[in-house]
Tab-separated table of C-alpha atoms in Angstrom:
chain	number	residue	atom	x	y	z
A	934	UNK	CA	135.220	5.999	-24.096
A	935	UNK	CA	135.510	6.922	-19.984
A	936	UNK	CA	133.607	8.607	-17.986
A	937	UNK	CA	129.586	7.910	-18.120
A	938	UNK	CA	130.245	4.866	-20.266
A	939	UNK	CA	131.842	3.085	-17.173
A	940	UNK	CA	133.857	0.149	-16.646
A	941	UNK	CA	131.386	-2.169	-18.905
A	942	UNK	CA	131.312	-0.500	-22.105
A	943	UNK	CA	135.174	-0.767	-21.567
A	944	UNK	CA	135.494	-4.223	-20.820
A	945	UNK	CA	133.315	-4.450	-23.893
A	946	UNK	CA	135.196	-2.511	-26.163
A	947	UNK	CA	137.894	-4.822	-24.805
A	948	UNK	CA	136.567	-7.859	-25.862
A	949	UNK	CA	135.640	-6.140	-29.284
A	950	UNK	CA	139.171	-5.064	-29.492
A	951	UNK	CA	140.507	-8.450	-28.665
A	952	UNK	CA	138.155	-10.019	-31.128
A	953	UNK	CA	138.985	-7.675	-33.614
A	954	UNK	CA	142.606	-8.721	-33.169
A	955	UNK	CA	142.032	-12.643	-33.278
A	956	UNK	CA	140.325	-12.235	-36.333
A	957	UNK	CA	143.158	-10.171	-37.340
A	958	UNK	CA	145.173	-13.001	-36.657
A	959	UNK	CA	143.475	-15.695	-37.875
A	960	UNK	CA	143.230	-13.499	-41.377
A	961	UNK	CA	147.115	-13.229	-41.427
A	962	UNK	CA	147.607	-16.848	-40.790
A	963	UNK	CA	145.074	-17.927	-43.488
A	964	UNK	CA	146.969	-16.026	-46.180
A	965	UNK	CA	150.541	-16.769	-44.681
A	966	UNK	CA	149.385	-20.947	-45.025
A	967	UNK	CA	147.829	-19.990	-48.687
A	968	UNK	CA	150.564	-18.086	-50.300
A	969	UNK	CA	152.449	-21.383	-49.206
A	970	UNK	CA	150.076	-23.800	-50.328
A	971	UNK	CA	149.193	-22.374	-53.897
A	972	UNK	CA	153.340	-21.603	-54.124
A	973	UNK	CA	152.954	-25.761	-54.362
A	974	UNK	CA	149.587	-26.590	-55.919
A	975	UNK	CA	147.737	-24.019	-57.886
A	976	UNK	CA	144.661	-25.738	-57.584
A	977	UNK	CA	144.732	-26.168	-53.595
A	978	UNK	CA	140.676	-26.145	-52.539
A	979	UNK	CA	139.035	-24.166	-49.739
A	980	UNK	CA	139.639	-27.563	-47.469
A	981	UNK	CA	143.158	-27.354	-48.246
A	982	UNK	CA	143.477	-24.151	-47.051
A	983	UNK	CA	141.724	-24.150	-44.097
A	984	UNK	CA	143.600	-27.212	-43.472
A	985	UNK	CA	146.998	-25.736	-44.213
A	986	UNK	CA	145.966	-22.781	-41.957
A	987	UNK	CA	144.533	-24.893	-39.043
A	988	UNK	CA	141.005	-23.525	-39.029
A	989	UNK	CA	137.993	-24.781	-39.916
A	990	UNK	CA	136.255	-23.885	-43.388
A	991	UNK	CA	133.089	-21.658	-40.812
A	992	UNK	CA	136.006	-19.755	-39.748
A	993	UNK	CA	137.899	-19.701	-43.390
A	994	UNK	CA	134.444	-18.932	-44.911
A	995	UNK	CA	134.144	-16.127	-42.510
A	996	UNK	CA	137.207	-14.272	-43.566
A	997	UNK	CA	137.156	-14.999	-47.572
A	998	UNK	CA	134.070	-15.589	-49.039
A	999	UNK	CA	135.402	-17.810	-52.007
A	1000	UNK	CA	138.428	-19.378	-53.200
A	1001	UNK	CA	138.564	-16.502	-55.493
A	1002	UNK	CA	139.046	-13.764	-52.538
A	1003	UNK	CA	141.460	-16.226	-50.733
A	1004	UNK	CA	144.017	-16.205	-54.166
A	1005	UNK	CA	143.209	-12.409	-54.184
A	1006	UNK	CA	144.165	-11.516	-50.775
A	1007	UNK	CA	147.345	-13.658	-51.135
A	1008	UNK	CA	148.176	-12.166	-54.490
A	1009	UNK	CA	147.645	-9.070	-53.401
A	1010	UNK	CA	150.153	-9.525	-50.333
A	1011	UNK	CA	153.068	-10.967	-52.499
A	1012	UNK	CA	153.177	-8.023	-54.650
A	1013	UNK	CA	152.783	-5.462	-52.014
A	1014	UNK	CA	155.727	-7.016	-50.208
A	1015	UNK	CA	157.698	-7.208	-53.606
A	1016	UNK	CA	156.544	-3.394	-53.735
A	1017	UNK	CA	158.018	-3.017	-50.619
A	1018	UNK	CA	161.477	-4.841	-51.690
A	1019	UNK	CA	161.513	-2.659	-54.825
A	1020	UNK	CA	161.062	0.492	-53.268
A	1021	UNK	CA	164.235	-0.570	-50.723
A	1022	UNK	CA	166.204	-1.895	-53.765
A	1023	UNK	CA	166.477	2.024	-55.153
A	1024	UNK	CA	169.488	3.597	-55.241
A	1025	UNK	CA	169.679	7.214	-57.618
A	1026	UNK	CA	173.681	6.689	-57.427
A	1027	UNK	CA	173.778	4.039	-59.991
A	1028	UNK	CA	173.417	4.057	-63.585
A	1029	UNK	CA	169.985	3.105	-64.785
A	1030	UNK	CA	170.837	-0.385	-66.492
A	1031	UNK	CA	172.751	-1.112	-63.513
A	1032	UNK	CA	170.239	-0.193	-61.323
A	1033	UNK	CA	167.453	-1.751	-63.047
A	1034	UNK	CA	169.313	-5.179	-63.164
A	1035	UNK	CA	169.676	-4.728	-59.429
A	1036	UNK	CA	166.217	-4.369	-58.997
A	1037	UNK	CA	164.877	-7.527	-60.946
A	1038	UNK	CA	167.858	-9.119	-58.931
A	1039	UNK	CA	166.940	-8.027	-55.497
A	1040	UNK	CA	163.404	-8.580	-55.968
A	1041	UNK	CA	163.855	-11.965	-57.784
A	1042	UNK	CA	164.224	-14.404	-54.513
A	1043	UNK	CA	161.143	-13.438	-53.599
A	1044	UNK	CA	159.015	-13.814	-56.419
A	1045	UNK	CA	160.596	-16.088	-58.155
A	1046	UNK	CA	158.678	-19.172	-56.329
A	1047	UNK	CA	155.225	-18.412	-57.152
A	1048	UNK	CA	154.759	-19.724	-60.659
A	1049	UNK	CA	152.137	-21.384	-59.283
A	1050	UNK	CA	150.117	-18.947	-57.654
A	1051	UNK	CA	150.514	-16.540	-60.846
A	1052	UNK	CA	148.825	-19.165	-62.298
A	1053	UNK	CA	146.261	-19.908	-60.369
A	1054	UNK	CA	145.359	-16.148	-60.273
A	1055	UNK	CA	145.218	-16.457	-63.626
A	1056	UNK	CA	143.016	-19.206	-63.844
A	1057	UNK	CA	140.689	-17.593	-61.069
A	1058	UNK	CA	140.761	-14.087	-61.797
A	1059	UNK	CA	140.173	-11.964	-64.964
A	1060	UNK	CA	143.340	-11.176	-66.946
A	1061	UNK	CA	143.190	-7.510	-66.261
A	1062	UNK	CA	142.838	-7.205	-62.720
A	1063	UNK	CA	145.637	-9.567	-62.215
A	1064	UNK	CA	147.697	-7.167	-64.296
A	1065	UNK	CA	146.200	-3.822	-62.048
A	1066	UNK	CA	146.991	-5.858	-58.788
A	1067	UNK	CA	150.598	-5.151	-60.334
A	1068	UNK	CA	150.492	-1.758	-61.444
A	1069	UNK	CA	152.385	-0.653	-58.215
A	1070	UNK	CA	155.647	-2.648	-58.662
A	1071	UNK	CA	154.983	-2.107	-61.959
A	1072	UNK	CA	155.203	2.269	-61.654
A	1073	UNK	CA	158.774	1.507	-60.501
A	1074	UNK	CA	160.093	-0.435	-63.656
A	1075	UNK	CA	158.423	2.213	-65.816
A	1076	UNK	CA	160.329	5.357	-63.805
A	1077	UNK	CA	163.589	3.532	-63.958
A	1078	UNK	CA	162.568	2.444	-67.852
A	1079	UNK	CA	162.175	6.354	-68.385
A	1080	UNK	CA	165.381	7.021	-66.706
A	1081	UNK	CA	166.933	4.959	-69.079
A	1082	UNK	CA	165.687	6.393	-72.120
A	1083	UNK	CA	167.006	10.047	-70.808
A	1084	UNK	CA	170.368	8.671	-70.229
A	1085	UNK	CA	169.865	6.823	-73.727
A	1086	UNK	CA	171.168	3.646	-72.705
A	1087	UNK	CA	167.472	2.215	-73.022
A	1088	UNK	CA	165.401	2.297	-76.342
A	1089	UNK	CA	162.767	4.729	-77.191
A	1090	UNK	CA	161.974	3.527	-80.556
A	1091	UNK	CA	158.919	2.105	-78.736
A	1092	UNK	CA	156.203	2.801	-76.196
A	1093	UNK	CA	157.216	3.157	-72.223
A	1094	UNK	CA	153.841	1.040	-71.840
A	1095	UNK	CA	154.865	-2.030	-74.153
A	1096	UNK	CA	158.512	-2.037	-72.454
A	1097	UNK	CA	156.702	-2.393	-68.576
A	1098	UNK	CA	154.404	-5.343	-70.314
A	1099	UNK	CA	157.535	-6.993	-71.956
A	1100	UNK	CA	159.277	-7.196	-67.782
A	1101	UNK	CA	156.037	-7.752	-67.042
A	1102	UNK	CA	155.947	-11.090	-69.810
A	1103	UNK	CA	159.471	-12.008	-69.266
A	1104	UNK	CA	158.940	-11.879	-65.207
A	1105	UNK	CA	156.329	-14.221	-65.857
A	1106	UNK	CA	157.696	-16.633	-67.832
A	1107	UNK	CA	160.927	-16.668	-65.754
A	1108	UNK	CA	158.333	-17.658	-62.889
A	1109	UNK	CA	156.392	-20.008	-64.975
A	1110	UNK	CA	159.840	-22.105	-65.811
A	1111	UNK	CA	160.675	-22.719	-62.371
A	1112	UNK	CA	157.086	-23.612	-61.278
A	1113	UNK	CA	157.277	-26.183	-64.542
A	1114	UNK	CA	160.532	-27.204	-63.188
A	1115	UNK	CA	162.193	-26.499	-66.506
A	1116	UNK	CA	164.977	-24.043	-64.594
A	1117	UNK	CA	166.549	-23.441	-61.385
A	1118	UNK	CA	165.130	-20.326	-60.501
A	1119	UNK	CA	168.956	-18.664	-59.822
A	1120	UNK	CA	169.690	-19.602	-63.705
A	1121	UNK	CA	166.216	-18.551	-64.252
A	1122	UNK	CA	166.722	-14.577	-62.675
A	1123	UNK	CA	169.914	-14.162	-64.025
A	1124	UNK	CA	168.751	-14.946	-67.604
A	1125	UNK	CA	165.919	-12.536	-66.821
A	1126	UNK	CA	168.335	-9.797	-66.261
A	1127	UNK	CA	170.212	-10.520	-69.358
A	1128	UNK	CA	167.377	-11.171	-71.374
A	1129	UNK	CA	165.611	-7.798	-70.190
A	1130	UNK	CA	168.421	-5.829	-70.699
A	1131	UNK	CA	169.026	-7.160	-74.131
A	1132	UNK	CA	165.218	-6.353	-74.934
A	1133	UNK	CA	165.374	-2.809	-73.259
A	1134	UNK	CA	168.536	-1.673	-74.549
A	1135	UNK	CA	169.054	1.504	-77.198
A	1136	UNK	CA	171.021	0.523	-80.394
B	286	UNK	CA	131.722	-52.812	-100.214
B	287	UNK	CA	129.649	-54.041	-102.739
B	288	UNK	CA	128.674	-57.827	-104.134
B	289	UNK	CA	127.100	-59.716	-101.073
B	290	UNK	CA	126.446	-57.047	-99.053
B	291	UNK	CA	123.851	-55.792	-101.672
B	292	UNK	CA	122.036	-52.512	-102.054
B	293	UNK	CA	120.647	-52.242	-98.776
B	294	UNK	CA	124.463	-52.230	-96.738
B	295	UNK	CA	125.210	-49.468	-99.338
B	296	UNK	CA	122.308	-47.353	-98.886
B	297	UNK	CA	123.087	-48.110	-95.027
B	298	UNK	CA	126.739	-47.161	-95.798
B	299	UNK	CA	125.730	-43.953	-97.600
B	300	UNK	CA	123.211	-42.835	-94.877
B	301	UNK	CA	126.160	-43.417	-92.410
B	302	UNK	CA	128.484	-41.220	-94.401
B	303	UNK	CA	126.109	-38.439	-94.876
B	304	UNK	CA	125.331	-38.931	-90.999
B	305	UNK	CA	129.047	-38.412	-90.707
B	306	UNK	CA	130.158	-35.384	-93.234
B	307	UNK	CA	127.164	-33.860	-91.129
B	308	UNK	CA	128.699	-34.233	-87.855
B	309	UNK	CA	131.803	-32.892	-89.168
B	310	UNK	CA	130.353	-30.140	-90.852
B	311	UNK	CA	128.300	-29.527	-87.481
B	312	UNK	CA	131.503	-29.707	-85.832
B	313	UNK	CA	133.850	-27.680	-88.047
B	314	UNK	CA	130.546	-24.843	-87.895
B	315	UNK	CA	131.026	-24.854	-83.701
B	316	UNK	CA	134.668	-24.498	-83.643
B	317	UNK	CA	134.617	-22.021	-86.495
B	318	UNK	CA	131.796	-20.314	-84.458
B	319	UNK	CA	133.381	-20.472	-81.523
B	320	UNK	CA	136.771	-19.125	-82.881
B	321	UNK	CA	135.257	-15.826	-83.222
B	322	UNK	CA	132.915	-15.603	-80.386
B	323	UNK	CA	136.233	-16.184	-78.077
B	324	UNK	CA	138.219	-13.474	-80.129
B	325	UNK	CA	135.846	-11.206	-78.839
B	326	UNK	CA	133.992	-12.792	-75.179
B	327	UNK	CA	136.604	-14.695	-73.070
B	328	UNK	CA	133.586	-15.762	-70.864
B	329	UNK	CA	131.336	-16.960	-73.628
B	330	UNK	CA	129.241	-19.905	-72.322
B	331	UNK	CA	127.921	-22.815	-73.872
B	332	UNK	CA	124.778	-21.411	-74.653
B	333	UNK	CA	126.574	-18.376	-76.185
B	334	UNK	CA	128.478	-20.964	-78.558
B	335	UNK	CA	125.295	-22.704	-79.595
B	336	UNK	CA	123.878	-19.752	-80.489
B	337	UNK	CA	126.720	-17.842	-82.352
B	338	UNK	CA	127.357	-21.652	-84.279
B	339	UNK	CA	123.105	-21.852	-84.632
B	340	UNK	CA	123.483	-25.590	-83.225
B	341	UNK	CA	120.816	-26.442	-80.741
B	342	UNK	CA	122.558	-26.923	-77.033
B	343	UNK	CA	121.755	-31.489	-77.655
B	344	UNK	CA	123.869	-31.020	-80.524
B	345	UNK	CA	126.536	-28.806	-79.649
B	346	UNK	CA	127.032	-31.653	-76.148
B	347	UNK	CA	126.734	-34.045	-78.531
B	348	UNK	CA	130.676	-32.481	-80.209
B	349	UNK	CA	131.344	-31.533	-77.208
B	350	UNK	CA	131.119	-32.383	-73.742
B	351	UNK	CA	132.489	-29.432	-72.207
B	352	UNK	CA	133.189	-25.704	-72.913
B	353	UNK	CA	136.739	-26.607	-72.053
B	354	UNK	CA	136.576	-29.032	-74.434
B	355	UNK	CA	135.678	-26.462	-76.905
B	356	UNK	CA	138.101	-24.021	-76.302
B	357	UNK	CA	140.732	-27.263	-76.365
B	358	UNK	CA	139.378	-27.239	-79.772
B	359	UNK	CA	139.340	-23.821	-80.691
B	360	UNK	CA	142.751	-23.212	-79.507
B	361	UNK	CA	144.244	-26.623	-81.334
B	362	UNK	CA	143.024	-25.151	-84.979
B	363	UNK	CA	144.503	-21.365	-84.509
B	364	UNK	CA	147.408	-23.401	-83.272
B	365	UNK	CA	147.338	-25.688	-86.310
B	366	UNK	CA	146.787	-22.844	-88.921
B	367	UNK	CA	149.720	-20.282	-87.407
B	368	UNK	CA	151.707	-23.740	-87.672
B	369	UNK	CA	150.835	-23.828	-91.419
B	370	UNK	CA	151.533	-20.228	-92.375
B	371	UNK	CA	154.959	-20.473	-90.353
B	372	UNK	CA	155.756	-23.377	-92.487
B	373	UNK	CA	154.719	-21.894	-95.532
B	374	UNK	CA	156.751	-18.717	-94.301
B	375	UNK	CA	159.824	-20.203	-94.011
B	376	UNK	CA	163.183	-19.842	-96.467
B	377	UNK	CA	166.331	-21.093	-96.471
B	378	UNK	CA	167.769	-17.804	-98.454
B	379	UNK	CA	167.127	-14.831	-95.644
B	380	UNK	CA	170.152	-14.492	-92.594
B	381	UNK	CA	168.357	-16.073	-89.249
B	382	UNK	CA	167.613	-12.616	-88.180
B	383	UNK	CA	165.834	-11.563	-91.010
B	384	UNK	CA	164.179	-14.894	-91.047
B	385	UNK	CA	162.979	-14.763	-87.574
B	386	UNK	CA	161.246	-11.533	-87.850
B	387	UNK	CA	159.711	-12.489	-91.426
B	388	UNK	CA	158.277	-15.202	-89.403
B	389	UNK	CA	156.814	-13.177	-86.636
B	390	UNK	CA	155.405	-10.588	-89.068
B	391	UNK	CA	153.828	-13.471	-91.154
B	392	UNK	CA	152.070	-15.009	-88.602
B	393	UNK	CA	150.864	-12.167	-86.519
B	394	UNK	CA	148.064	-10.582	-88.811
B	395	UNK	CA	146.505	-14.662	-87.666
B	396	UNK	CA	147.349	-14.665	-84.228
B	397	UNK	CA	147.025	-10.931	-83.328
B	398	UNK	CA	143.528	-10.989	-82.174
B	399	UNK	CA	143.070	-14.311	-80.446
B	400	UNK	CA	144.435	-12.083	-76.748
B	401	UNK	CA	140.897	-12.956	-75.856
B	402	UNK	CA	141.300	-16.426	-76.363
B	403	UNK	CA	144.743	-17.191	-75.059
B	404	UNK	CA	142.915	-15.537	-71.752
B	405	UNK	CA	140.028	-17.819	-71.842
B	406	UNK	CA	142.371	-20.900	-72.648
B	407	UNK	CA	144.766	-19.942	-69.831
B	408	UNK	CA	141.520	-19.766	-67.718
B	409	UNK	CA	139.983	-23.404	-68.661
B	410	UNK	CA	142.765	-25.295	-69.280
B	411	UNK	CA	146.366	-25.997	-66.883
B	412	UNK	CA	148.883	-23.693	-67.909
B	413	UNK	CA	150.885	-26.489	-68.976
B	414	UNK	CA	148.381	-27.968	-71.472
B	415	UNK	CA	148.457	-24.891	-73.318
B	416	UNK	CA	151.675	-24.420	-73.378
B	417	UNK	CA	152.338	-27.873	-74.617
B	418	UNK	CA	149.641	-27.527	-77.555
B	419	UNK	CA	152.302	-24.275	-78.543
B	420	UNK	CA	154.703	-26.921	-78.961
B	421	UNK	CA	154.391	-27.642	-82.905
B	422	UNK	CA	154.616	-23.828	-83.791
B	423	UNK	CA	157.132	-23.302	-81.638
B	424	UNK	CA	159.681	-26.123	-82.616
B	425	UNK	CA	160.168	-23.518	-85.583
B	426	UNK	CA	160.809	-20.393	-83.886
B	427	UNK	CA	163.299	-22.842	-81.993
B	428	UNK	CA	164.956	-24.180	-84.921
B	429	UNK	CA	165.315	-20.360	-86.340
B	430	UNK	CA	166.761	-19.676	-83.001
B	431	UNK	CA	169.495	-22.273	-83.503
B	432	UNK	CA	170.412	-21.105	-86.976
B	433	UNK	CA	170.509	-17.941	-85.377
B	434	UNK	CA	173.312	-18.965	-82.706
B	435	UNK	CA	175.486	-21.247	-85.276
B	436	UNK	CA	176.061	-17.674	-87.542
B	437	UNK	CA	176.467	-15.606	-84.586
B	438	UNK	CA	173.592	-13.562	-84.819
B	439	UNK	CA	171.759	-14.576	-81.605
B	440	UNK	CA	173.163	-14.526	-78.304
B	441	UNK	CA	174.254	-18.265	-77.017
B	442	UNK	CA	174.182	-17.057	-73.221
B	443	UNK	CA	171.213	-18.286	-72.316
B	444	UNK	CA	169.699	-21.853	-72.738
B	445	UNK	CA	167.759	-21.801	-76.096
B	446	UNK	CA	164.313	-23.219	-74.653
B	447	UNK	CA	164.752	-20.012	-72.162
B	448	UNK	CA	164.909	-17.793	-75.588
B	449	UNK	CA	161.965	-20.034	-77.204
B	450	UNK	CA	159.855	-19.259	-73.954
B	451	UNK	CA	160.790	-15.228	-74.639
B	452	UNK	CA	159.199	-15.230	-77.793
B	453	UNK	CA	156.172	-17.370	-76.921
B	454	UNK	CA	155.875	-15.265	-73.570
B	455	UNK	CA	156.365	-11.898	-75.377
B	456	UNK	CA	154.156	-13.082	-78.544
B	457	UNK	CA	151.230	-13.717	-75.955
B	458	UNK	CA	152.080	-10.370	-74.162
B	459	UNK	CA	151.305	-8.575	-77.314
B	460	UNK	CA	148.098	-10.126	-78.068
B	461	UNK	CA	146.759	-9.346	-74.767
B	462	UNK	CA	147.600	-5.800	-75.100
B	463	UNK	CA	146.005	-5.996	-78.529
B	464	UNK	CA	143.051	-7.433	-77.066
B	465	UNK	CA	143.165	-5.220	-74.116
B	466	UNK	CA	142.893	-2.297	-76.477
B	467	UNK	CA	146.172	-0.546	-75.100
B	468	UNK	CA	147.828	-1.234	-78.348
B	469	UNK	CA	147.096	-1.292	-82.049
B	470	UNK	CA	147.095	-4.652	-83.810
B	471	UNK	CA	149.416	-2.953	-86.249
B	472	UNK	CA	151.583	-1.390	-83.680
B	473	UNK	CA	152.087	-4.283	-81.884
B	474	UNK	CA	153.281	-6.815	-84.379
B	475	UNK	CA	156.228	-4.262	-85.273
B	476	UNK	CA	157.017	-3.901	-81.350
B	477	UNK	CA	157.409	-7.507	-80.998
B	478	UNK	CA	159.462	-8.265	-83.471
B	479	UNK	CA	161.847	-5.374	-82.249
B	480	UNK	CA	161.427	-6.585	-79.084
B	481	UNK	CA	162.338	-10.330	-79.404
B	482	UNK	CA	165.095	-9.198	-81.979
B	483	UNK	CA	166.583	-6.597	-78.927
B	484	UNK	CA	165.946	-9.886	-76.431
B	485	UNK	CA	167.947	-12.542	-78.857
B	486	UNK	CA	170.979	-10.681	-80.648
B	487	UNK	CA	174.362	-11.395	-79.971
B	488	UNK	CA	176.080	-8.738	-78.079
């Protein structure tokens, strides 16, 4: 970037580079004021979220072309930071049932609010991709799912693949409750865990 | 009817009432049409529906003034006629248990391949609305439930609309990996019913 390029091509790279990081920002903020926004009102409109995020819709348009990429993006944040939690929550001291309640636990508080975005993914995206947007957190239930089948406190009198779509379900519906209002979403994770455990569990 | 009115109000009331049985048959032809065009095609359009009910796109607006008012309708008869068989499946003689599961097993060779349009539904319609139109069918799995807790046989834990949203959560979560084609129609009827079993016993 020095020498024959001089002391303008810098400045300019500067600007670029402080550009680059405004729109960085501006991106961050939009999805930070979304994930809040749909966590109310699944069917929040590109004028409510530029609103919520204190831009206007030239500079929301910018970054997302369509209400469709804005629930993506969001989606697609909340689950990587759940990833995140999940991959923290692991311990390969405890026993598998234990540790697979403490996982749903620990990773509960977070995701336990956004009924209402699930659902407006759902209502915005195809089925499937909302379900491979959670194959991540989703590879650590399975290993701990196979864990428990070795250790044969978990069942294997069916497939690995339907038990990660029945937390998946359950997860789901637990979420879907306290969006609806229908549970406190504390009663709601801990009859997640029981429930989960009582659907995973070997004879 | 008859005496004052005369020949001519009959002939008018007969025209009328072949006008209507037509409508209805026109009707009953869409939704039936429509039934399995969404079993396979989650994104079927009107035109699609006109087509695959070989209506003419005036008449089929003329039933209906909006896809989601089709699939309202669509969804409201598979509803209706899994309500029917679970009433006709029910008896008074089996324990809860084996109740519950002849229930689930009677009604899923029905409701196994409508994954497609449970997706579509949860796409067009508010999450709520569909749950909501569940609600006949599912007062029985909840009364089953119930009879399940007062002889011990399912776990009393957990508040019993919590269990009825397992089963309708876990039901659904089958018939989208049916429809997904990650798990045998078959297959998957028998893995629910473990499933819910595993998620409702007693300890």
């Amino acid at each position: 970037m020095g020498g024959r390029t001089g002391g303008r091509a810098r400045a300019e790279s500067e600007t670029g580079g402080r550009r680059r990081a405004d729109a960085e920002r501006n991106s961050a903020a939009i999805i930070t004021a979304a994930t809040d926004l749909f966590a109310r009102d699944p069917d929040a409109s590109m004028t409510d979220i530029a609103r919520a995020a204190g831009v206007g819709r030239v500079t929301l348009y910018a970054h997302f072309s369509s209400r469709e990429d804005v629930i993506r993006a969001v989606l697609r944040q909340v689950i990587d930071q759940s990833t995140e939690i999940l991959e923290g929550a692991r311990s390969a001291e405890e026993p598998p049932a234990d540790a697979f309640a403490h996982l749903i636990r620990t990773a509960w508080p977070l995701i336990g609010r956004f009924g209402r975005l699930y659902n407006a993914a759902r209502r915005t995206l195809p089925a499937e991709e909302v379900r491979q947007l959670h194959d991540p957190p989703m590879a650590h239930v399975r290993e701990l799912i196979l864990q428990g089948r070795e250790t044969g406190v978990f069942r294997t009198d069916l497939p690995v693949e339907w038990l990660v779509s029945t937390v998946y379900a359950l997860l789901h519906a637990a979420m879907e409750e306290v969006s609806a209002r229908r549970f406190d979403q504390v009663e709601a994770g801990e009859a997640l865990v029981q429930t989960l455990l009582g659907a995973l569990r070997a004879d």
